[in-house]
CSV table of C-alpha atoms in Angstrom, one decimal:
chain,number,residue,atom,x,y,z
A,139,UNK,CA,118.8,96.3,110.0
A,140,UNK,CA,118.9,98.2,113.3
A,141,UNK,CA,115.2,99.6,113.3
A,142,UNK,CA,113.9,102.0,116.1
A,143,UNK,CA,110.4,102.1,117.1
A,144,UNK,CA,109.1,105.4,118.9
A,145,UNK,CA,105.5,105.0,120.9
A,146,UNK,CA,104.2,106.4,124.1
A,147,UNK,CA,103.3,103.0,125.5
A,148,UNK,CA,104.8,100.1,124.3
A,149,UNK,CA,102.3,96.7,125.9
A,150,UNK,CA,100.2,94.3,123.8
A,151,UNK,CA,97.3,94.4,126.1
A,152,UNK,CA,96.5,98.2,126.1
A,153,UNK,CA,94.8,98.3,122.3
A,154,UNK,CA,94.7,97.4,119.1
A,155,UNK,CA,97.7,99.3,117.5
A,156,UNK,CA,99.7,98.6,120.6
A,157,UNK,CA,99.1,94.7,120.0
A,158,UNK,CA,99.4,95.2,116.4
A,159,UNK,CA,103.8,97.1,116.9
A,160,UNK,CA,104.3,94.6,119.4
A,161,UNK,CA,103.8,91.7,117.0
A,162,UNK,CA,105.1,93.7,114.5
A,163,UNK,CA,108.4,94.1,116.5
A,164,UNK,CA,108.6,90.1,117.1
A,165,UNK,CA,108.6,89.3,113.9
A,166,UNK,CA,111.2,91.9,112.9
A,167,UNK,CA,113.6,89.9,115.6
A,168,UNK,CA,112.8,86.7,114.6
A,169,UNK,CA,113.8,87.9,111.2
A,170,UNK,CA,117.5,89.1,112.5
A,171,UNK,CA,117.3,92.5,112.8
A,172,UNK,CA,118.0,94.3,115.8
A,173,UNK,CA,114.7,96.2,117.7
A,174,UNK,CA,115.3,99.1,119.6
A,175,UNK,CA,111.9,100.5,121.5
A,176,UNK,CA,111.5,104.1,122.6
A,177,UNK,CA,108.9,104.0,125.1
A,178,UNK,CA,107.6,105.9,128.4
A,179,UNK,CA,105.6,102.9,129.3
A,180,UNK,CA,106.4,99.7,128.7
A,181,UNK,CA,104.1,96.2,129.3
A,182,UNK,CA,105.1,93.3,132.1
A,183,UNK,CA,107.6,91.2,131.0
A,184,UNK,CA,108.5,92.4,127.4
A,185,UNK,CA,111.5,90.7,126.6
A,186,UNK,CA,113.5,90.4,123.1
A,187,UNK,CA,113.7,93.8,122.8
A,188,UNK,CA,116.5,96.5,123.6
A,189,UNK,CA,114.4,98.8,125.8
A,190,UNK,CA,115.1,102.3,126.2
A,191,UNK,CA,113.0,104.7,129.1
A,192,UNK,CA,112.2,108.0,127.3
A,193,UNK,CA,111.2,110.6,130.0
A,194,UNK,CA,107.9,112.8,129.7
A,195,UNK,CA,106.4,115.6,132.0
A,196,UNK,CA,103.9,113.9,133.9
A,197,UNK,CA,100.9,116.7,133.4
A,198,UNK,CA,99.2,118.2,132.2
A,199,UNK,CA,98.1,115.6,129.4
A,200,UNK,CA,99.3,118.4,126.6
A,201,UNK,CA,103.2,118.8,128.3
A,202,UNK,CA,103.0,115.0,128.8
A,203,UNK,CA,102.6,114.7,124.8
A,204,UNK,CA,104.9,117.1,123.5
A,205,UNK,CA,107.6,116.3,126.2
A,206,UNK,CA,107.5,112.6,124.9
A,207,UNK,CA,108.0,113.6,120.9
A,208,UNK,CA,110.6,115.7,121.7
A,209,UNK,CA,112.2,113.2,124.2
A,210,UNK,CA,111.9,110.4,122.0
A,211,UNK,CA,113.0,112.3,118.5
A,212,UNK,CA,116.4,113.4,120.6
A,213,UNK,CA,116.7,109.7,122.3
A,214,UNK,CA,116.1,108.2,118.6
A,215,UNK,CA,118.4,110.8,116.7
A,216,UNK,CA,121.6,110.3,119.1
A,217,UNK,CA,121.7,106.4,117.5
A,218,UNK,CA,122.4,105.5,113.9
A,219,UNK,CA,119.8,103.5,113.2
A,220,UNK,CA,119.0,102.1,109.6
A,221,UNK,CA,115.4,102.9,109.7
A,222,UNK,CA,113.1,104.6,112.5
A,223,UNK,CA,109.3,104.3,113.3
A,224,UNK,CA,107.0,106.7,114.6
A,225,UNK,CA,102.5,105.8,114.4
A,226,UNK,CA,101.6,109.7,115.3
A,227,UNK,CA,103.5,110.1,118.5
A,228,UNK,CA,107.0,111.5,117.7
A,229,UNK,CA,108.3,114.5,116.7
A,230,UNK,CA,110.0,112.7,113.2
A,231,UNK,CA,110.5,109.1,111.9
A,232,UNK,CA,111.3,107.9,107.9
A,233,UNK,CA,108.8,105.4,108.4
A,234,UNK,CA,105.1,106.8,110.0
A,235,UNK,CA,102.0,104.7,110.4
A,236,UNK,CA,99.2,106.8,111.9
A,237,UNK,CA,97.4,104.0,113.6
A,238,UNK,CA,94.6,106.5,114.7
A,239,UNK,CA,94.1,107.7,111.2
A,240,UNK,CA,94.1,111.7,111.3
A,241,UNK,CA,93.3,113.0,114.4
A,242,UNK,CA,91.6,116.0,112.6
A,243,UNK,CA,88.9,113.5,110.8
A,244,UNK,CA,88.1,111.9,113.6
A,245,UNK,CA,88.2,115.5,115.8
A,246,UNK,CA,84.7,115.9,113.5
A,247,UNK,CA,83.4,112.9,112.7
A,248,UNK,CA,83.0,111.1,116.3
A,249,UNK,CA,81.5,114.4,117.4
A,250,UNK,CA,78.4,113.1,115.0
A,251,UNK,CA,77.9,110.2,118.0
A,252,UNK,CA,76.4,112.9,120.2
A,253,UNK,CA,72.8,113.5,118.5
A,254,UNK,CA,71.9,115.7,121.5
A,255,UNK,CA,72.6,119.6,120.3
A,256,UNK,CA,73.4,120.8,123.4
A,257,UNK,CA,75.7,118.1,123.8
A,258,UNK,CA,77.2,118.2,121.0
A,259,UNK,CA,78.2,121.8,121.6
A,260,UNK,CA,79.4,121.0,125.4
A,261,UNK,CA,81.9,118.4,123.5
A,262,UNK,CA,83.1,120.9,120.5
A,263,UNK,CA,84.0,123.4,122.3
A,264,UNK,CA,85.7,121.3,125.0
A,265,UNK,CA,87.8,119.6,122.2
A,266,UNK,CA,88.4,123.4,120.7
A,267,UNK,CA,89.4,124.8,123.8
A,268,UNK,CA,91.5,121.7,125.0
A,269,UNK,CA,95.5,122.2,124.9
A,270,UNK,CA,95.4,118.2,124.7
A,271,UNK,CA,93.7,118.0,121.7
A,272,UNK,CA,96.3,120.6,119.8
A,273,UNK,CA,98.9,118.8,121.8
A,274,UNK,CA,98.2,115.9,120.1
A,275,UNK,CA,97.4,117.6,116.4
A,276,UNK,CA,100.9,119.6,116.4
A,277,UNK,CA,102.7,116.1,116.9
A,278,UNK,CA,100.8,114.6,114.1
A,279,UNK,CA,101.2,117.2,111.8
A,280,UNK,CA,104.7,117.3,112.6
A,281,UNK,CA,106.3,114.1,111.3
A,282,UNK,CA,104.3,114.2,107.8
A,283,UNK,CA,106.4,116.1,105.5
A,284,UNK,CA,110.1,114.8,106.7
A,285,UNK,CA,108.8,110.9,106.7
A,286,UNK,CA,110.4,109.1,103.3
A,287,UNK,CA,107.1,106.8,103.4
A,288,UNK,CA,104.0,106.8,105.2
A,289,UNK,CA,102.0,103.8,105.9
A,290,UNK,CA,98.0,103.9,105.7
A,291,UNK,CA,96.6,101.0,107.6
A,292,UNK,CA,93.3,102.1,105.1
A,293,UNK,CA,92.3,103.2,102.1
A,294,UNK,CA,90.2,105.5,103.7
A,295,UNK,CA,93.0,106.9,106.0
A,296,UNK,CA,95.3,107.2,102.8
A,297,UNK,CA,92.3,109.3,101.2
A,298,UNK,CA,92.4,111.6,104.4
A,299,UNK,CA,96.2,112.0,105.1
A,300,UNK,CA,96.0,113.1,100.7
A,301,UNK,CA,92.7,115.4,101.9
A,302,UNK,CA,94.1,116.7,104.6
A,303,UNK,CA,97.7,117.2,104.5
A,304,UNK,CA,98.3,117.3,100.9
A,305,UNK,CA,101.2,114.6,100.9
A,306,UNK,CA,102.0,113.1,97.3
A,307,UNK,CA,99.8,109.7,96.7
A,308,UNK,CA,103.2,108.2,95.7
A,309,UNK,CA,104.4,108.2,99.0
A,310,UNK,CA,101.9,106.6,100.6
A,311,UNK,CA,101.5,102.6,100.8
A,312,UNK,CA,98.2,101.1,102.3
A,313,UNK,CA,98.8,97.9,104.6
A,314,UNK,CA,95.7,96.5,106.1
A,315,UNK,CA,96.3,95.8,109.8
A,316,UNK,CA,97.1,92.1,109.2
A,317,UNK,CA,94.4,89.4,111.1
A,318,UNK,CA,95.3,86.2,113.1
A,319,UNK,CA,94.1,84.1,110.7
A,320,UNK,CA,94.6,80.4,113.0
A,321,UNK,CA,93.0,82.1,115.9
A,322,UNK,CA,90.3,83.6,114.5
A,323,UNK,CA,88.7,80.4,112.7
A,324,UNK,CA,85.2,79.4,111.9
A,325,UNK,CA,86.5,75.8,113.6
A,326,UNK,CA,85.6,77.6,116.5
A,327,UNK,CA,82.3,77.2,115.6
A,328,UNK,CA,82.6,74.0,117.5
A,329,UNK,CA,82.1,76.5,121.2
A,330,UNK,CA,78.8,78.1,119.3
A,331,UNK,CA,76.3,76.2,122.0
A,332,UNK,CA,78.1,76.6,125.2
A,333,UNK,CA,78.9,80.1,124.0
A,334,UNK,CA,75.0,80.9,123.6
A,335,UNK,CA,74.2,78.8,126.7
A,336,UNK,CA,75.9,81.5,128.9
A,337,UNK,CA,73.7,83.9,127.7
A,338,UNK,CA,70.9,81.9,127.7
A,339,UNK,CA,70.6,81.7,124.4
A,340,UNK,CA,69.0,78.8,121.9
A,341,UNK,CA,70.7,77.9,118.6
A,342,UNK,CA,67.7,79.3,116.6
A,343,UNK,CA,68.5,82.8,117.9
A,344,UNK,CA,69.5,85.6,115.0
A,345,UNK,CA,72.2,86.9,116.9
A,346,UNK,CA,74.0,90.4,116.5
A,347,UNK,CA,77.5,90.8,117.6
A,348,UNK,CA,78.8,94.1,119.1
A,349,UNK,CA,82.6,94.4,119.8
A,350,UNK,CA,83.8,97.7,121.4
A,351,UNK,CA,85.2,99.2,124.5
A,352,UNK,CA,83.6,102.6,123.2
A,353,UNK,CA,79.9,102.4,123.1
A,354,UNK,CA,79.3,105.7,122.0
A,355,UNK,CA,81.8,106.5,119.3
A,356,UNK,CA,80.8,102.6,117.7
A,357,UNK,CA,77.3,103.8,117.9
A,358,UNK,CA,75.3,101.2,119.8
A,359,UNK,CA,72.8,103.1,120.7
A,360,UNK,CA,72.0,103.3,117.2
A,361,UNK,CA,72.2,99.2,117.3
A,362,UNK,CA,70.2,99.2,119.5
A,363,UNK,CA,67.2,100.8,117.8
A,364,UNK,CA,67.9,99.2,114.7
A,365,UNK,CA,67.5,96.0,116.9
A,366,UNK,CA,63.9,97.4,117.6
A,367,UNK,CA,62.5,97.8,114.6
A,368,UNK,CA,64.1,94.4,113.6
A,369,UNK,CA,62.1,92.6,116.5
A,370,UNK,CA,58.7,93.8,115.1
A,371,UNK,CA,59.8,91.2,111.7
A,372,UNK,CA,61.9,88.9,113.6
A,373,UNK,CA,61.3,87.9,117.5
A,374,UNK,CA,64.2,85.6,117.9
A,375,UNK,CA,66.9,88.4,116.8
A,376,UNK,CA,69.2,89.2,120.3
A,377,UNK,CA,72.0,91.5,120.6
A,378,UNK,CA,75.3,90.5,122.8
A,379,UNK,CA,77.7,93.2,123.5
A,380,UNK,CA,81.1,92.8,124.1
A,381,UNK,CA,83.8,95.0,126.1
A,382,UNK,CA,84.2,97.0,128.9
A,383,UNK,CA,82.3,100.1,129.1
A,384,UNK,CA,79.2,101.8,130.8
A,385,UNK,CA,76.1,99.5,130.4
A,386,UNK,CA,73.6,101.5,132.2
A,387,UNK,CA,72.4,104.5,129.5
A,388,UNK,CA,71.9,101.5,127.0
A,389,UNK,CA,69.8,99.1,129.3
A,390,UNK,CA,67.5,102.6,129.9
A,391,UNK,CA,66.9,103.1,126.1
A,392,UNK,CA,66.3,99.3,125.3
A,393,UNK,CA,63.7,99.4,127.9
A,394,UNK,CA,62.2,102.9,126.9
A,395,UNK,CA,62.2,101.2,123.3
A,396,UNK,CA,60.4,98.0,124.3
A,397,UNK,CA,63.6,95.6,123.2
A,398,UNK,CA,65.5,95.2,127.1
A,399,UNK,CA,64.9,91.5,127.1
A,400,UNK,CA,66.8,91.4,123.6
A,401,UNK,CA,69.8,92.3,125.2
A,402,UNK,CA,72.9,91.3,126.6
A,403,UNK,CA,76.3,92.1,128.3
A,404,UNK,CA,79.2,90.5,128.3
A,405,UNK,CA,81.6,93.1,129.5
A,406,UNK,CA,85.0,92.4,128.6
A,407,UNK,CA,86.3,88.4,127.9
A,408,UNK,CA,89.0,86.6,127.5
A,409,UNK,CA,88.3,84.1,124.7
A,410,UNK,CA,86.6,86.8,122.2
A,411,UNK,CA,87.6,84.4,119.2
A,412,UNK,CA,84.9,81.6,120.5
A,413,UNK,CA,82.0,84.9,120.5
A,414,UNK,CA,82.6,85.6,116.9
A,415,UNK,CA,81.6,81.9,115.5
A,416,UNK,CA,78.8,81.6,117.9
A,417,UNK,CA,77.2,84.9,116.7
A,418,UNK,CA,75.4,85.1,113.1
A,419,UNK,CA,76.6,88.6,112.0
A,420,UNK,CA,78.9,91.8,113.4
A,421,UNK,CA,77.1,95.0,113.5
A,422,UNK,CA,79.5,97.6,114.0
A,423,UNK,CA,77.9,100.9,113.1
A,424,UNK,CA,81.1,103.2,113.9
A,425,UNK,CA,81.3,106.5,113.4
A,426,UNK,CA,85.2,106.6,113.2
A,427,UNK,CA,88.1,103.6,113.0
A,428,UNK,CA,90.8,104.1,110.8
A,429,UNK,CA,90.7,100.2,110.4
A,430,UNK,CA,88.8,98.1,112.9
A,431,UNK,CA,90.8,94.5,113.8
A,432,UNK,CA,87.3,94.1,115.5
A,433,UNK,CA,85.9,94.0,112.2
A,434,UNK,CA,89.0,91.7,110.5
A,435,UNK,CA,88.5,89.4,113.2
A,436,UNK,CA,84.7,88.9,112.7
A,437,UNK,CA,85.8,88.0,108.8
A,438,UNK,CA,88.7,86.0,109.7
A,439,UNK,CA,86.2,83.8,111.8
A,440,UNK,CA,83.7,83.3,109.0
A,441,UNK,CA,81.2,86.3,110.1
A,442,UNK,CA,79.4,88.5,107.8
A,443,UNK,CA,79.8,92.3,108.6
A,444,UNK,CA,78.0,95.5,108.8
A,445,UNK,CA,79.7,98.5,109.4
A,446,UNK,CA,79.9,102.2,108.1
A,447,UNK,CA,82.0,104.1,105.6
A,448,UNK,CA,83.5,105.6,107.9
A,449,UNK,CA,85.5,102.7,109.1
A,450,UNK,CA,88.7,101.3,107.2
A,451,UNK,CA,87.7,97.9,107.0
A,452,UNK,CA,84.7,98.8,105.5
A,453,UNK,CA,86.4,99.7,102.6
A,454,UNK,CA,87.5,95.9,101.5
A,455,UNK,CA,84.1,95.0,102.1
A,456,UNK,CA,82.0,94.2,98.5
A,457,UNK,CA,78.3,95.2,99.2
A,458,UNK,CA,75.7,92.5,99.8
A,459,UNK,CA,78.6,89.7,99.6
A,460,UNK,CA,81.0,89.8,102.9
A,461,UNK,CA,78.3,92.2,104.4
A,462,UNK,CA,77.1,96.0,104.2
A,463,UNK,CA,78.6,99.4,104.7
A,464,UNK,CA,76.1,101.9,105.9
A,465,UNK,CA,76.1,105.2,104.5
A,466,UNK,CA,75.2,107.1,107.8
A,467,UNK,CA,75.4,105.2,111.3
A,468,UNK,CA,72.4,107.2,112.5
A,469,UNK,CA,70.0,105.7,109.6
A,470,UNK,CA,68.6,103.4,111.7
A,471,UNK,CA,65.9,102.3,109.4
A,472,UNK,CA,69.0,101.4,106.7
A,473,UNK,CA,70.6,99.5,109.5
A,474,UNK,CA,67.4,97.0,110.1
A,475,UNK,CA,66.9,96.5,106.5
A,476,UNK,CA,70.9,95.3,106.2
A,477,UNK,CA,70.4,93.0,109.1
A,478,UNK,CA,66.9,91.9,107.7
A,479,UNK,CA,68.6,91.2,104.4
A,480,UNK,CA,71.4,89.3,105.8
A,481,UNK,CA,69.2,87.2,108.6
A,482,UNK,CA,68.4,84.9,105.3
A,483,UNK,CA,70.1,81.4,106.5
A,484,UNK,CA,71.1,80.8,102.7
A,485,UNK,CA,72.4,84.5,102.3
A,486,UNK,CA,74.0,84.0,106.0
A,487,UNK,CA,75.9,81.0,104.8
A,488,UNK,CA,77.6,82.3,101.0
A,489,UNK,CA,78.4,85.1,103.5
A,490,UNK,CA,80.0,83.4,105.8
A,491,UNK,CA,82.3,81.7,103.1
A,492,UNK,CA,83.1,85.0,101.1
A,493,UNK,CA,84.0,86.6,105.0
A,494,UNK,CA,86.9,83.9,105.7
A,495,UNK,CA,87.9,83.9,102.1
A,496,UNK,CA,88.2,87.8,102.1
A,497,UNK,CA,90.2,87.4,106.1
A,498,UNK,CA,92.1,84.9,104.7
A,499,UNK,CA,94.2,88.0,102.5
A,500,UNK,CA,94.8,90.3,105.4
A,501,UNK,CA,96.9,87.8,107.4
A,502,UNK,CA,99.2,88.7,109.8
A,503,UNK,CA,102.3,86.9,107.9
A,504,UNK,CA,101.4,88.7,104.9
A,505,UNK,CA,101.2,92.4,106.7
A,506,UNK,CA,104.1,91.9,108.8
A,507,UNK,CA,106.0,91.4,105.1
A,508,UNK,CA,104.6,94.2,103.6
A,509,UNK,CA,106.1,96.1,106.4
A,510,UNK,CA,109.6,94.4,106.2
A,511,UNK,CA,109.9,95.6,102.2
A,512,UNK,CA,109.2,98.7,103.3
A,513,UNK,CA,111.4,99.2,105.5
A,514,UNK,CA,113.8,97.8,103.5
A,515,UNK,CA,113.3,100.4,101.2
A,516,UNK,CA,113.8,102.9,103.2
A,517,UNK,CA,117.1,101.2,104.0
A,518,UNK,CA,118.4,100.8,100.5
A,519,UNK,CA,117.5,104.4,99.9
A,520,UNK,CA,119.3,105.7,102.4
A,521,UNK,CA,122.3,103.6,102.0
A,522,UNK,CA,122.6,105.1,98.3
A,523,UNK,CA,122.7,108.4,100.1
């Protein structure tokens, strides 16, 4: 097949989704078919491909958007190619995977991570007023009635592209991001003490895992009074936060809260698969991801989870047995008692089995598949055309 990918920035180290196409894509060529990538911005040394440059106005953000769906739909259309790809960034594509979810869900629901009123306002009518913002709803919307399948990377996100846009459930598949099942291994358990020993932490320590570059919309400060109220029943629970992102408002509140020594930061690292192993549980109490890897990860390496329903993963998560999924990430009270529950060194362990065992069906081989008959379908149906 010649297949054409369509995507603002094509580089495996700017996020999740963009690490998630660029596997994708490898395993498409290493499969035979011929890759064609549609990008403004492209990673260092990104090779295998056939590249092509698709020009964009620079700014503002909203011309930037629109001039790159309409730049790449023309640069995409002027090929025949067998199948094309668009995640939410092009004008059209037969195939579209909304990485993101839909922009409009998440437009309301990570407004609920500002608790201040005032706040809260200041934001709304920012996003309301922002040409960037409908920039980047008019090329979503655009794409979802001319696809011939769409690809949910959730159940949830299938639930809200049905909600929202009214498309048929027929034409919808849901394919799980797919996990790295051989890096992300309990085996690396074997790191746990010289993991903790950075931190200065003992191997009797409950710790709590936090994974985000976004401390607000992932709701740590919520974590983090959870983490409170958990210290008045357990004193060796600790919390050790992960990624790259303002540490300063979050140090204030553990301090105001009585739980600052509790409390560490990372920042960002480069061997994140050693942290999940040497943890005891992921809390990620996130008030939107249309399919957290962060969470697939912590499975894959044998971690039990906590997270919210208004995350993806959650959704493949059965309660009390891989984890918890929390109703309301501000229910802070709710959030203790999971962690209390789970802190159980019996209940930790048949946890920490049914996690891997529940990874071990969201591998990457087994997404990257799915994908393939899809877009073989798409193939054979237009080749009856």
């Amino acid at each position: 097949m010649r297949i054409a990918l369509g995507i603002r920035d094509f580089s495996p180290h700017k996020g999740g989704a963009e690490r998630f196409l660029f596997e994708l894509m490898k395993f498409l060529v290493q499969e035979g078919h011929e890759v064609h990538i549609f990008a403004h911005r492209f990673g260092q040394d990104i090779k295998g491909f056939n590249l092509h440059k698709v020009s964009a106005v620079p700014f503002p953000k909203s011309l930037h958007i629109l001039s790159f769906a309409l730049n790449c739909h023309r640069g995409m259309k002027r090929d025949n190619f067998d199948v094309t790809i668009g995640v939410g960034n092009t004008w059209r594509a037969d195939l579209l995977q909304p990485h993101g979810g839909v922009h409009w869900c998440w437009f309301w629901r990570s407004l609920r991570a500002y608790d201040n009123p005032w706040i809260w306002g200041l934001k709304f009518l920012g996003r309301i007023f922002s040409p960037k913002q409908w920039a980047e709803g008019i090329v979503e919307d655009a794409p979802y009635k001319k696809a011939k399948k769409i690809v949910a990377i959730s159940e949830m996100v299938k639930r809200d592209i049905i909600d929202h846009y009214g498309i048929p459930e027929g034409k919808i598949d849901v394919i799980y991001n797919g996990v790295d099942t051989e890096r992300f291994h309990p085996r690396n358990r074997r790191h746990r003490k010289e993991v903790r020993k950075r931190y200065g932490l003992g191997p009797e320590d409950l710790l709590l895992l936090f994974v985000s570059h976004n401390f607000r919309l992932k709701g740590l400060r919520y974590l983090i009074q959870a983490l409170a109220i958990v210290k008045k029943k357990k004193e060796d629970v600790k919390l050790l936060v992960v990624g790259r992102d303002r540490d300063d408002p979050y140090l204030r509140l553990a301090k105001k809260i009585g739980c600052e020594g509790e409390i560490f930061f990372a920042g960002g690292v480069p061997d994140l698969e050693r942290y999940y192993p040497s943890a005891d549980m992921l809390v990620h109490p996130t008030f939107y991801d249309a399919c957290s890897l962060v969470v697939l990860e912590a499975l894959a390496s044998g971690l039990p989870v906590i997270t919210t329903r208004y995350n993806g993963a959650g959704w493949i998560i059965s309660e009390g047995k891989e984890g918890f999924v929390l109703e309301d990430p501000q229910d802070v009270e709710n959030m203790a008692e999971k962690i209390l529950a789970l802190s159980n060194p019996s209940k930790l362990k048949e946890a920490s089995i049914a996690a891997r065992r529940l990874a071990q069906r969201y591998s990457q081989q087994k997404c990257y598949e799915e994908m393939l008959r899809v877009l073989q379908e798409i193939e054979g149906r237009e080749a009856k055309c």
